[in-house]
Amino acid sequence: MPTLGIDLGGTFARAAVVDAAGNVLASAKVALSERSPAGVVETIVQAAAAAKKFAGVEVVGCGVGAAAQIHKDSGVLSVAPNLGWRNVPLGAMLKARLGQPVRVVNDLAAAAWGEFQAGAGRGASDLLVVFVGSGVGSAIIANARLLDGAGGVAGELGHIKVVPGGRRCGCGELGCLEAYAGGHNLIAQTRELLAAGSSPKLVELTGGDAAVITPATLEQAAEAGDAAAHEVYARAAQFLAVAVANQVTVLNPARLILGGGVLTHCPSLRHRVMEGVQAWASQTSREGLLIAEAELGDDSGLIGAALLAA
């Protein structure tokens, strides 16, 4: 029987009806009109109803991928930075509204499971999946099982500390990898350079308009030889590359899957991560390692969440 997958972001809720093979039968997307827990639940219910109506089939369960740290047994979102939530019982709230079992997982766990079952991870039983988008996330599949840890937060690559006491992260802690290499924070650091007037190339690329800055803007300025931009960019790239290389050393995956909007639109950054793995992961851990690009695009989390619910 098909299941329902939900991808909860900071701006939209997406829902899809997915069959057992990972095929999307129908999907719907609804903007979050408000970010209160009750309001978001209603938005998810609207998206779910639309997807089920378009698919014309019944579903037997629901999986939700959310950018949050989640208690695996309760479905409580302990920290959801994009929504400004702490300790929200999303799983219970959705179960009450949908009248079906609901499994809530981290969005990267959902994406990893989607790639494992229906994308770039097919045929491998040990995967490391790293996405760099608005934040930095990773998930681990070991011996064909999703590794979630005692509290459900295993694989939180974005929240390892790279500068103790450093920049404040959206999670509220200091010095996280995400605070230096996540998309939102790359933009924030680039805007700081623009405001300080320390990067002539950024002024040229943006016309002085901070609103047009993307992570790719920083990469372009750095590669054009702008010293200030290069310092910020090179630091982020090295932190990210070393972190991924260390995970490869620790986990010894058969496959490393890279994805997310920042790595897609910043090809040099992606290349630096790949080079870093080859340079800094232990030799034995990278023997036979295949580095692949995520195949399912924006649907990886939807598909994975639905298949986890199954």
PDB file of C-alpha atoms in Angstrom:
ATOM      1  CA  MET A   1       0.000   0.000   0.000  1.00  0.00           C
ATOM      2  CA  PRO A   2       1.212   3.555  -0.669  1.00  0.00           C
ATOM      3  CA  THR A   3       2.290   5.795   2.167  1.00  0.00           C
ATOM      4  CA  LEU A   4       2.398   9.543   2.660  1.00  0.00           C
ATOM      5  CA  GLY A   5       5.654  11.475   2.817  1.00  0.00           C
ATOM      6  CA  ILE A   6       5.935  15.000   4.219  1.00  0.00           C
ATOM      7  CA  ASP A   7       8.863  17.372   3.763  1.00  0.00           C
ATOM      8  CA  LEU A   8       8.586  20.185   6.312  1.00  0.00           C
ATOM      9  CA  GLY A   9      10.749  23.189   5.519  1.00  0.00           C
ATOM     10  CA  GLY A  10      10.871  26.687   6.890  1.00  0.00           C
ATOM     11  CA  THR A  11       8.629  28.112   4.140  1.00  0.00           C
ATOM     12  CA  PHE A  12       6.584  25.260   2.658  1.00  0.00           C
ATOM     13  CA  ALA A  13       5.125  21.892   3.561  1.00  0.00           C
ATOM     14  CA  ARG A  14       5.307  19.344   0.736  1.00  0.00           C
ATOM     15  CA  ALA A  15       3.356  16.108   0.698  1.00  0.00           C
ATOM     16  CA  ALA A  16       3.564  13.120  -1.635  1.00  0.00           C
ATOM     17  CA  VAL A  17       1.874   9.773  -2.000  1.00  0.00           C
ATOM     18  CA  VAL A  18       4.604   7.223  -2.668  1.00  0.00           C
ATOM     19  CA  ASP A  19       4.356   3.555  -3.628  1.00  0.00           C
ATOM     20  CA  ALA A  20       6.496   0.751  -2.247  1.00  0.00           C
ATOM     21  CA  ALA A  21       9.060   1.142  -5.047  1.00  0.00           C
ATOM     22  CA  GLY A  22       9.622   4.823  -4.251  1.00  0.00           C
ATOM     23  CA  ASN A  23       7.573   6.225  -7.119  1.00  0.00           C
ATOM     24  CA  VAL A  24       5.773   9.507  -6.429  1.00  0.00           C
ATOM     25  CA  LEU A  25       2.124   9.023  -7.416  1.00  0.00           C
ATOM     26  CA  ALA A  26       1.058  12.593  -6.615  1.00  0.00           C
ATOM     27  CA  SER A  27       2.337  15.559  -4.650  1.00  0.00           C
ATOM     28  CA  ALA A  28       1.245  18.933  -3.317  1.00  0.00           C
ATOM     29  CA  LYS A  29       2.982  21.969  -1.849  1.00  0.00           C
ATOM     30  CA  VAL A  30       1.443  24.517   0.526  1.00  0.00           C
ATOM     31  CA  ALA A  31       3.099  27.659   1.889  1.00  0.00           C
ATOM     32  CA  LEU A  32       3.318  28.039   5.661  1.00  0.00           C
ATOM     33  CA  SER A  33       1.014  30.948   6.420  1.00  0.00           C
ATOM     34  CA  GLU A  34       2.176  30.920  10.026  1.00  0.00           C
ATOM     35  CA  ARG A  35       4.861  29.073  11.957  1.00  0.00           C
ATOM     36  CA  SER A  36       3.031  28.215  15.151  1.00  0.00           C
ATOM     37  CA  PRO A  37       2.869  24.436  15.725  1.00  0.00           C
ATOM     38  CA  ALA A  38      -0.921  24.392  15.301  1.00  0.00           C
ATOM     39  CA  GLY A  39      -0.718  26.466  12.125  1.00  0.00           C
ATOM     40  CA  VAL A  40       1.989  24.286  10.609  1.00  0.00           C
ATOM     41  CA  VAL A  41       0.043  21.122  11.419  1.00  0.00           C
ATOM     42  CA  GLU A  42      -2.971  22.529   9.573  1.00  0.00           C
ATOM     43  CA  THR A  43      -0.777  23.367   6.582  1.00  0.00           C
ATOM     44  CA  ILE A  44       0.595  19.818   6.539  1.00  0.00           C
ATOM     45  CA  VAL A  45      -2.939  18.430   6.717  1.00  0.00           C
ATOM     46  CA  GLN A  46      -3.927  20.596   3.718  1.00  0.00           C
ATOM     47  CA  ALA A  47      -0.940  19.413   1.682  1.00  0.00           C
ATOM     48  CA  ALA A  48      -1.577  15.788   2.636  1.00  0.00           C
ATOM     49  CA  ALA A  49      -5.256  16.007   1.669  1.00  0.00           C
ATOM     50  CA  ALA A  50      -4.390  17.518  -1.708  1.00  0.00           C
ATOM     51  CA  ALA A  51      -1.759  14.854  -2.472  1.00  0.00           C
ATOM     52  CA  LYS A  52      -4.116  12.025  -1.523  1.00  0.00           C
ATOM     53  CA  LYS A  53      -6.903  13.533  -3.621  1.00  0.00           C
ATOM     54  CA  PHE A  54      -4.624  13.821  -6.673  1.00  0.00           C
ATOM     55  CA  ALA A  55      -3.354  10.248  -6.207  1.00  0.00           C
ATOM     56  CA  GLY A  56      -6.814   8.807  -5.758  1.00  0.00           C
ATOM     57  CA  VAL A  57      -5.588   6.043  -3.445  1.00  0.00           C
ATOM     58  CA  GLU A  58      -5.625   5.275   0.243  1.00  0.00           C
ATOM     59  CA  VAL A  59      -2.438   5.481   2.315  1.00  0.00           C
ATOM     60  CA  VAL A  60      -1.483   3.377   5.327  1.00  0.00           C
ATOM     61  CA  GLY A  61       0.870   5.671   7.205  1.00  0.00           C
ATOM     62  CA  CYS A  62       2.743   8.940   7.167  1.00  0.00           C
ATOM     63  CA  GLY A  63       6.421   9.823   7.435  1.00  0.00           C
ATOM     64  CA  VAL A  64       7.663  13.344   8.104  1.00  0.00           C
ATOM     65  CA  GLY A  65      11.137  14.727   7.452  1.00  0.00           C
ATOM     66  CA  ALA A  66      11.846  17.935   9.348  1.00  0.00           C
ATOM     67  CA  ALA A  67      14.963  20.092   9.708  1.00  0.00           C
ATOM     68  CA  ALA A  68      15.195  19.507  13.427  1.00  0.00           C
ATOM     69  CA  GLN A  69      16.695  17.465  16.209  1.00  0.00           C
ATOM     70  CA  ILE A  70      14.049  14.873  16.980  1.00  0.00           C
ATOM     71  CA  HIS A  71      13.446  12.427  19.817  1.00  0.00           C
ATOM     72  CA  LYS A  72      13.045   9.226  17.850  1.00  0.00           C
ATOM     73  CA  ASP A  73      10.523   7.462  20.082  1.00  0.00           C
ATOM     74  CA  SER A  74       8.173  10.370  20.745  1.00  0.00           C
ATOM     75  CA  GLY A  75       8.358  12.377  17.520  1.00  0.00           C
ATOM     76  CA  VAL A  76       9.044  15.507  19.568  1.00  0.00           C
ATOM     77  CA  LEU A  77      11.066  18.214  17.794  1.00  0.00           C
ATOM     78  CA  SER A  78      13.498  19.282  20.498  1.00  0.00           C
ATOM     79  CA  VAL A  79      15.087  22.011  18.350  1.00  0.00           C
ATOM     80  CA  ALA A  80      13.807  23.204  14.945  1.00  0.00           C
ATOM     81  CA  PRO A  81      15.828  26.347  14.119  1.00  0.00           C
ATOM     82  CA  ASN A  82      14.062  27.222  10.861  1.00  0.00           C
ATOM     83  CA  LEU A  83      10.710  27.316  12.630  1.00  0.00           C
ATOM     84  CA  GLY A  84      11.898  28.698  15.959  1.00  0.00           C
ATOM     85  CA  TRP A  85      10.491  25.664  17.775  1.00  0.00           C
ATOM     86  CA  ARG A  86      11.611  23.842  20.888  1.00  0.00           C
ATOM     87  CA  ASN A  87      10.018  20.680  22.302  1.00  0.00           C
ATOM     88  CA  VAL A  88       7.055  20.506  19.924  1.00  0.00           C
ATOM     89  CA  PRO A  89       5.224  17.104  19.857  1.00  0.00           C
ATOM     90  CA  LEU A  90       4.708  17.157  16.100  1.00  0.00           C
ATOM     91  CA  GLY A  91       4.242  13.404  15.765  1.00  0.00           C
ATOM     92  CA  ALA A  92       1.385  13.258  18.259  1.00  0.00           C
ATOM     93  CA  MET A  93      -0.250  16.379  16.827  1.00  0.00           C
ATOM     94  CA  LEU A  94      -0.224  14.986  13.292  1.00  0.00           C
ATOM     95  CA  LYS A  95      -1.400  11.546  14.355  1.00  0.00           C
ATOM     96  CA  ALA A  96      -4.420  13.146  16.007  1.00  0.00           C
ATOM     97  CA  ARG A  97      -5.271  15.130  12.859  1.00  0.00           C
ATOM     98  CA  LEU A  98      -4.505  12.489  10.238  1.00  0.00           C
ATOM     99  CA  GLY A  99      -5.853   9.512  12.146  1.00  0.00           C
ATOM    100  CA  GLN A 100      -2.876   7.393  11.062  1.00  0.00           C
ATOM    101  CA  PRO A 101       0.493   6.311  12.438  1.00  0.00           C
ATOM    102  CA  VAL A 102       3.103   9.050  11.950  1.00  0.00           C
ATOM    103  CA  ARG A 103       6.874   8.665  12.019  1.00  0.00           C
ATOM    104  CA  VAL A 104       8.909  11.875  12.363  1.00  0.00           C
ATOM    105  CA  VAL A 105      12.595  11.887  11.419  1.00  0.00           C
ATOM    106  CA  ASN A 106      15.297  14.410  10.647  1.00  0.00           C
ATOM    107  CA  ASP A 107      15.075  15.675   7.069  1.00  0.00           C
ATOM    108  CA  LEU A 108      18.526  14.305   6.239  1.00  0.00           C
ATOM    109  CA  ALA A 109      17.597  10.888   7.586  1.00  0.00           C
ATOM    110  CA  ALA A 110      14.582  10.928   5.283  1.00  0.00           C
ATOM    111  CA  ALA A 111      16.678  12.052   2.305  1.00  0.00           C
ATOM    112  CA  ALA A 112      19.305   9.395   3.024  1.00  0.00           C
ATOM    113  CA  TRP A 113      16.674   6.656   3.167  1.00  0.00           C
ATOM    114  CA  GLY A 114      15.190   7.866  -0.107  1.00  0.00           C
ATOM    115  CA  GLU A 115      18.595   7.774  -1.824  1.00  0.00           C
ATOM    116  CA  PHE A 116      19.315   4.365  -0.269  1.00  0.00           C
ATOM    117  CA  GLN A 117      16.072   2.828  -1.479  1.00  0.00           C
ATOM    118  CA  ALA A 118      15.462   4.595  -4.779  1.00  0.00           C
ATOM    119  CA  GLY A 119      18.434   6.809  -5.667  1.00  0.00           C
ATOM    120  CA  ALA A 120      22.216   6.999  -5.621  1.00  0.00           C
ATOM    121  CA  GLY A 121      22.549   4.583  -2.705  1.00  0.00           C
ATOM    122  CA  ARG A 122      20.921   1.583  -4.336  1.00  0.00           C
ATOM    123  CA  GLY A 123      23.036  -1.551  -4.064  1.00  0.00           C
ATOM    124  CA  ALA A 124      25.109  -0.358  -1.094  1.00  0.00           C
ATOM    125  CA  SER A 125      24.402  -1.199   2.539  1.00  0.00           C
ATOM    126  CA  ASP A 126      26.745   1.344   4.182  1.00  0.00           C
ATOM    127  CA  LEU A 127      26.213   4.973   3.220  1.00  0.00           C
ATOM    128  CA  LEU A 128      27.194   8.410   4.407  1.00  0.00           C
ATOM    129  CA  VAL A 129      24.888  11.112   3.041  1.00  0.00           C
ATOM    130  CA  VAL A 130      25.904  14.769   3.351  1.00  0.00           C
ATOM    131  CA  PHE A 131      23.711  17.638   2.156  1.00  0.00           C
ATOM    132  CA  VAL A 132      24.711  21.279   2.298  1.00  0.00           C
ATOM    133  CA  GLY A 133      21.774  23.584   1.760  1.00  0.00           C
ATOM    134  CA  SER A 134      20.508  26.262   4.110  1.00  0.00           C
ATOM    135  CA  GLY A 135      22.236  24.191   6.789  1.00  0.00           C
ATOM    136  CA  VAL A 136      24.649  21.275   6.902  1.00  0.00           C
ATOM    137  CA  GLY A 137      23.207  17.835   7.514  1.00  0.00           C
ATOM    138  CA  SER A 138      24.228  14.234   7.275  1.00  0.00           C
ATOM    139  CA  ALA A 139      22.782  10.815   7.886  1.00  0.00           C
ATOM    140  CA  ILE A 140      24.279   7.371   8.246  1.00  0.00           C
ATOM    141  CA  ILE A 141      23.038   4.034   6.967  1.00  0.00           C
ATOM    142  CA  ALA A 142      25.006   1.119   8.411  1.00  0.00           C
ATOM    143  CA  ASN A 143      24.389  -2.478   7.410  1.00  0.00           C
ATOM    144  CA  ALA A 144      21.217  -1.331   5.600  1.00  0.00           C
ATOM    145  CA  ARG A 145      19.776   0.280   8.730  1.00  0.00           C
ATOM    146  CA  LEU A 146      19.308   3.938   9.489  1.00  0.00           C
ATOM    147  CA  LEU A 147      21.577   4.862  12.388  1.00  0.00           C
ATOM    148  CA  ASP A 148      19.629   7.180  14.675  1.00  0.00           C
ATOM    149  CA  GLY A 149      21.448   6.873  18.010  1.00  0.00           C
ATOM    150  CA  ALA A 150      20.121   6.578  21.537  1.00  0.00           C
ATOM    151  CA  GLY A 151      18.244   9.879  21.406  1.00  0.00           C
ATOM    152  CA  GLY A 152      17.584  10.025  17.671  1.00  0.00           C
ATOM    153  CA  VAL A 153      20.198  12.637  16.757  1.00  0.00           C
ATOM    154  CA  ALA A 154      23.059  10.535  15.372  1.00  0.00           C
ATOM    155  CA  GLY A 155      24.801  11.935  12.306  1.00  0.00           C
ATOM    156  CA  GLU A 156      24.403  15.629  13.151  1.00  0.00           C
ATOM    157  CA  LEU A 157      27.465  16.688  11.166  1.00  0.00           C
ATOM    158  CA  GLY A 158      26.328  20.305  11.023  1.00  0.00           C
ATOM    159  CA  HIS A 159      26.551  20.597  14.790  1.00  0.00           C
ATOM    160  CA  ILE A 160      30.015  19.263  15.436  1.00  0.00           C
ATOM    161  CA  LYS A 161      32.190  22.041  16.835  1.00  0.00           C
ATOM    162  CA  VAL A 162      34.867  23.420  14.522  1.00  0.00           C
ATOM    163  CA  VAL A 163      35.604  26.656  16.437  1.00  0.00           C
ATOM    164  CA  PRO A 164      34.870  26.250  20.154  1.00  0.00           C
ATOM    165  CA  GLY A 165      33.166  29.434  21.291  1.00  0.00           C
ATOM    166  CA  GLY A 166      32.896  30.649  17.689  1.00  0.00           C
ATOM    167  CA  ARG A 167      29.984  31.937  15.600  1.00  0.00           C
ATOM    168  CA  ARG A 168      26.500  31.320  16.944  1.00  0.00           C
ATOM    169  CA  CYS A 169      24.581  28.616  15.113  1.00  0.00           C
ATOM    170  CA  GLY A 170      20.829  28.482  14.539  1.00  0.00           C
ATOM    171  CA  CYS A 171      20.692  25.659  17.081  1.00  0.00           C
ATOM    172  CA  GLY A 172      21.734  28.170  19.737  1.00  0.00           C
ATOM    173  CA  GLU A 173      25.215  26.758  20.323  1.00  0.00           C
ATOM    174  CA  LEU A 174      28.551  28.268  19.375  1.00  0.00           C
ATOM    175  CA  GLY A 175      31.129  27.198  16.808  1.00  0.00           C
ATOM    176  CA  CYS A 176      29.125  24.596  14.865  1.00  0.00           C
ATOM    177  CA  LEU A 177      30.189  23.592  11.355  1.00  0.00           C
ATOM    178  CA  GLU A 178      26.817  24.868  10.094  1.00  0.00           C
ATOM    179  CA  ALA A 179      27.607  28.331  11.471  1.00  0.00           C
ATOM    180  CA  TYR A 180      30.495  28.536   9.003  1.00  0.00           C
ATOM    181  CA  ALA A 181      29.500  26.368   6.027  1.00  0.00           C
ATOM    182  CA  GLY A 182      25.671  26.274   5.933  1.00  0.00           C
ATOM    183  CA  GLY A 183      23.994  28.314   3.206  1.00  0.00           C
ATOM    184  CA  HIS A 184      22.275  30.778   5.539  1.00  0.00           C
ATOM    185  CA  ASN A 185      25.522  31.430   7.347  1.00  0.00           C
ATOM    186  CA  LEU A 186      27.593  31.717   4.168  1.00  0.00           C
ATOM    187  CA  ILE A 187      25.163  34.437   3.099  1.00  0.00           C
ATOM    188  CA  ALA A 188      25.396  36.114   6.523  1.00  0.00           C
ATOM    189  CA  GLN A 189      29.205  36.132   6.425  1.00  0.00           C
ATOM    190  CA  THR A 190      29.185  37.485   2.862  1.00  0.00           C
ATOM    191  CA  ARG A 191      26.835  40.297   3.884  1.00  0.00           C
ATOM    192  CA  GLU A 192      29.182  41.141   6.743  1.00  0.00           C
ATOM    193  CA  LEU A 193      32.034  41.522   4.246  1.00  0.00           C
ATOM    194  CA  LEU A 194      29.886  43.721   2.018  1.00  0.00           C
ATOM    195  CA  ALA A 195      28.815  45.918   4.938  1.00  0.00           C
ATOM    196  CA  ALA A 196      32.417  46.285   6.088  1.00  0.00           C
ATOM    197  CA  GLY A 197      33.504  47.388   2.622  1.00  0.00           C
ATOM    198  CA  SER A 198      36.388  44.909   2.727  1.00  0.00           C
ATOM    199  CA  SER A 199      35.525  43.072  -0.499  1.00  0.00           C
ATOM    200  CA  PRO A 200      35.645  45.133  -3.727  1.00  0.00           C
ATOM    201  CA  LYS A 201      34.645  42.124  -5.829  1.00  0.00           C
ATOM    202  CA  LEU A 202      31.483  41.615  -3.811  1.00  0.00           C
ATOM    203  CA  VAL A 203      30.513  45.229  -4.423  1.00  0.00           C
ATOM    204  CA  GLU A 204      31.053  44.659  -8.142  1.00  0.00           C
ATOM    205  CA  LEU A 205      29.072  41.400  -8.208  1.00  0.00           C
ATOM    206  CA  THR A 206      26.128  42.689  -6.172  1.00  0.00           C
ATOM    207  CA  GLY A 207      26.074  46.401  -6.972  1.00  0.00           C
ATOM    208  CA  GLY A 208      26.163  46.892  -3.220  1.00  0.00           C
ATOM    209  CA  ASP A 209      22.803  45.124  -2.764  1.00  0.00           C
ATOM    210  CA  ALA A 210      23.068  42.575   0.054  1.00  0.00           C
ATOM    211  CA  ALA A 211      19.678  41.107  -0.872  1.00  0.00           C
ATOM    212  CA  VAL A 212      21.050  39.451  -4.024  1.00  0.00           C
ATOM    213  CA  ILE A 213      23.825  37.551  -2.235  1.00  0.00           C
ATOM    214  CA  THR A 214      23.855  33.753  -2.440  1.00  0.00           C
ATOM    215  CA  PRO A 215      26.570  31.265  -1.457  1.00  0.00           C
ATOM    216  CA  ALA A 216      27.578  31.217  -5.122  1.00  0.00           C
ATOM    217  CA  THR A 217      28.309  34.960  -4.874  1.00  0.00           C
ATOM    218  CA  LEU A 218      30.919  34.257  -2.223  1.00  0.00           C
ATOM    219  CA  GLU A 219      32.450  31.493  -4.330  1.00  0.00           C
ATOM    220  CA  GLN A 220      32.634  33.759  -7.387  1.00  0.00           C
ATOM    221  CA  ALA A 221      34.319  36.550  -5.427  1.00  0.00           C
ATOM    222  CA  ALA A 222      36.783  34.158  -3.813  1.00  0.00           C
ATOM    223  CA  GLU A 223      37.732  32.574  -7.137  1.00  0.00           C
ATOM    224  CA  ALA A 224      38.156  36.035  -8.665  1.00  0.00           C
ATOM    225  CA  GLY A 225      40.963  36.666  -6.189  1.00  0.00           C
ATOM    226  CA  ASP A 226      39.173  38.838  -3.633  1.00  0.00           C
ATOM    227  CA  ALA A 227      41.238  38.360  -0.475  1.00  0.00           C
ATOM    228  CA  ALA A 228      38.487  38.929   2.094  1.00  0.00           C
ATOM    229  CA  ALA A 229      36.001  36.691   0.293  1.00  0.00           C
ATOM    230  CA  HIS A 230      38.656  34.021  -0.190  1.00  0.00           C
ATOM    231  CA  GLU A 231      39.423  33.939   3.524  1.00  0.00           C
ATOM    232  CA  VAL A 232      35.785  33.298   4.471  1.00  0.00           C
ATOM    233  CA  TYR A 233      35.230  30.840   1.637  1.00  0.00           C
ATOM    234  CA  ALA A 234      38.454  28.874   2.166  1.00  0.00           C
ATOM    235  CA  ARG A 235      37.737  28.544   5.895  1.00  0.00           C
ATOM    236  CA  ALA A 236      34.242  27.194   5.244  1.00  0.00           C
ATOM    237  CA  ALA A 237      35.507  24.807   2.571  1.00  0.00           C
ATOM    238  CA  GLN A 238      38.262  23.436   4.770  1.00  0.00           C
ATOM    239  CA  PHE A 239      36.008  22.990   7.793  1.00  0.00           C
ATOM    240  CA  LEU A 240      33.477  21.135   5.650  1.00  0.00           C
ATOM    241  CA  ALA A 241      36.033  18.980   3.851  1.00  0.00           C
ATOM    242  CA  VAL A 242      37.833  17.963   7.046  1.00  0.00           C
ATOM    243  CA  ALA A 243      34.527  17.136   8.763  1.00  0.00           C
ATOM    244  CA  VAL A 244      33.372  14.911   5.897  1.00  0.00           C
ATOM    245  CA  ALA A 245      36.793  13.258   5.632  1.00  0.00           C
ATOM    246  CA  ASN A 246      36.743  12.497   9.349  1.00  0.00           C
ATOM    247  CA  GLN A 247      33.297  10.947   9.067  1.00  0.00           C
ATOM    248  CA  VAL A 248      34.562   8.740   6.245  1.00  0.00           C
ATOM    249  CA  THR A 249      37.462   7.652   8.459  1.00  0.00           C
ATOM    250  CA  VAL A 250      35.154   6.842  11.375  1.00  0.00           C
ATOM    251  CA  LEU A 251      32.344   5.168   9.424  1.00  0.00           C
ATOM    252  CA  ASN A 252      34.135   3.543   6.458  1.00  0.00           C
ATOM    253  CA  PRO A 253      31.097   3.822   4.137  1.00  0.00           C
ATOM    254  CA  ALA A 254      30.934   2.098   0.763  1.00  0.00           C
ATOM    255  CA  ARG A 255      29.358   5.207  -0.710  1.00  0.00           C
ATOM    256  CA  LEU A 256      29.440   8.925   0.075  1.00  0.00           C
ATOM    257  CA  ILE A 257      26.469  10.795  -1.373  1.00  0.00           C
ATOM    258  CA  LEU A 258      26.730  14.566  -1.683  1.00  0.00           C
ATOM    259  CA  GLY A 259      23.753  16.830  -2.304  1.00  0.00           C
ATOM    260  CA  GLY A 260      21.939  20.006  -1.357  1.00  0.00           C
ATOM    261  CA  GLY A 261      21.545  23.364  -3.042  1.00  0.00           C
ATOM    262  CA  VAL A 262      24.864  24.851  -1.922  1.00  0.00           C
ATOM    263  CA  LEU A 263      26.938  21.960  -3.279  1.00  0.00           C
ATOM    264  CA  THR A 264      24.869  22.005  -6.479  1.00  0.00           C
ATOM    265  CA  HIS A 265      25.351  25.726  -7.117  1.00  0.00           C
ATOM    266  CA  CYS A 266      28.916  25.949  -5.768  1.00  0.00           C
ATOM    267  CA  PRO A 267      30.788  23.340  -7.829  1.00  0.00           C
ATOM    268  CA  SER A 268      34.184  24.437  -6.549  1.00  0.00           C
ATOM    269  CA  LEU A 269      33.054  23.849  -2.968  1.00  0.00           C
ATOM    270  CA  ARG A 270      31.850  20.365  -3.886  1.00  0.00           C
ATOM    271  CA  HIS A 271      35.185  19.671  -5.564  1.00  0.00           C
ATOM    272  CA  ARG A 272      37.057  20.828  -2.453  1.00  0.00           C
ATOM    273  CA  VAL A 273      35.040  18.422  -0.314  1.00  0.00           C
ATOM    274  CA  MET A 274      35.880  15.558  -2.664  1.00  0.00           C
ATOM    275  CA  GLU A 275      39.551  16.529  -2.656  1.00  0.00           C
ATOM    276  CA  GLY A 276      39.500  16.755   1.133  1.00  0.00           C
ATOM    277  CA  VAL A 277      38.147  13.232   1.455  1.00  0.00           C
ATOM    278  CA  GLN A 278      40.955  11.934  -0.727  1.00  0.00           C
ATOM    279  CA  ALA A 279      43.569  13.951   1.182  1.00  0.00           C
ATOM    280  CA  TRP A 280      42.408  13.551   4.781  1.00  0.00           C
ATOM    281  CA  ALA A 281      40.300  10.414   5.178  1.00  0.00           C
ATOM    282  CA  SER A 282      42.406   7.459   6.216  1.00  0.00           C
ATOM    283  CA  GLN A 283      43.695   5.393   3.316  1.00  0.00           C
ATOM    284  CA  THR A 284      41.972   2.198   4.394  1.00  0.00           C
ATOM    285  CA  SER A 285      38.611   3.922   4.951  1.00  0.00           C
ATOM    286  CA  ARG A 286      38.538   5.347   1.450  1.00  0.00           C
ATOM    287  CA  GLU A 287      39.596   2.194  -0.394  1.00  0.00           C
ATOM    288  CA  GLY A 288      36.696   1.276  -2.654  1.00  0.00           C
ATOM    289  CA  LEU A 289      34.748   4.399  -1.608  1.00  0.00           C
ATOM    290  CA  LEU A 290      32.416   5.682  -4.306  1.00  0.00           C
ATOM    291  CA  ILE A 291      31.491   9.380  -4.123  1.00  0.00           C
ATOM    292  CA  ALA A 292      28.157   9.968  -5.839  1.00  0.00           C
ATOM    293  CA  GLU A 293      25.792  12.854  -6.434  1.00  0.00           C
ATOM    294  CA  ALA A 294      22.300  12.624  -4.956  1.00  0.00           C
ATOM    295  CA  GLU A 295      19.864  11.512  -7.656  1.00  0.00           C
ATOM    296  CA  LEU A 296      16.409  12.309  -6.318  1.00  0.00           C
ATOM    297  CA  GLY A 297      16.776  16.071  -5.979  1.00  0.00           C
ATOM    298  CA  ASP A 298      14.104  17.779  -3.915  1.00  0.00           C
ATOM    299  CA  ASP A 299      12.073  14.565  -3.750  1.00  0.00           C
ATOM    300  CA  SER A 300      14.629  12.569  -1.738  1.00  0.00           C
ATOM    301  CA  GLY A 301      13.146  13.597   1.604  1.00  0.00           C
ATOM    302  CA  LEU A 302       9.562  13.050   0.500  1.00  0.00           C
ATOM    303  CA  ILE A 303      10.322   9.596  -0.851  1.00  0.00           C
ATOM    304  CA  GLY A 304      12.462   8.621   2.116  1.00  0.00           C
ATOM    305  CA  ALA A 305       9.933   9.781   4.691  1.00  0.00           C
ATOM    306  CA  ALA A 306       7.176   7.823   2.970  1.00  0.00           C
ATOM    307  CA  LEU A 307       9.285   4.668   2.719  1.00  0.00           C
ATOM    308  CA  LEU A 308      10.316   4.947   6.371  1.00  0.00           C
ATOM    309  CA  ALA A 309       6.635   5.113   7.282  1.00  0.00           C
ATOM    310  CA  ALA A 310       6.097   1.897   5.338  1.00  0.00           C
TER     311      ALA A 310
END
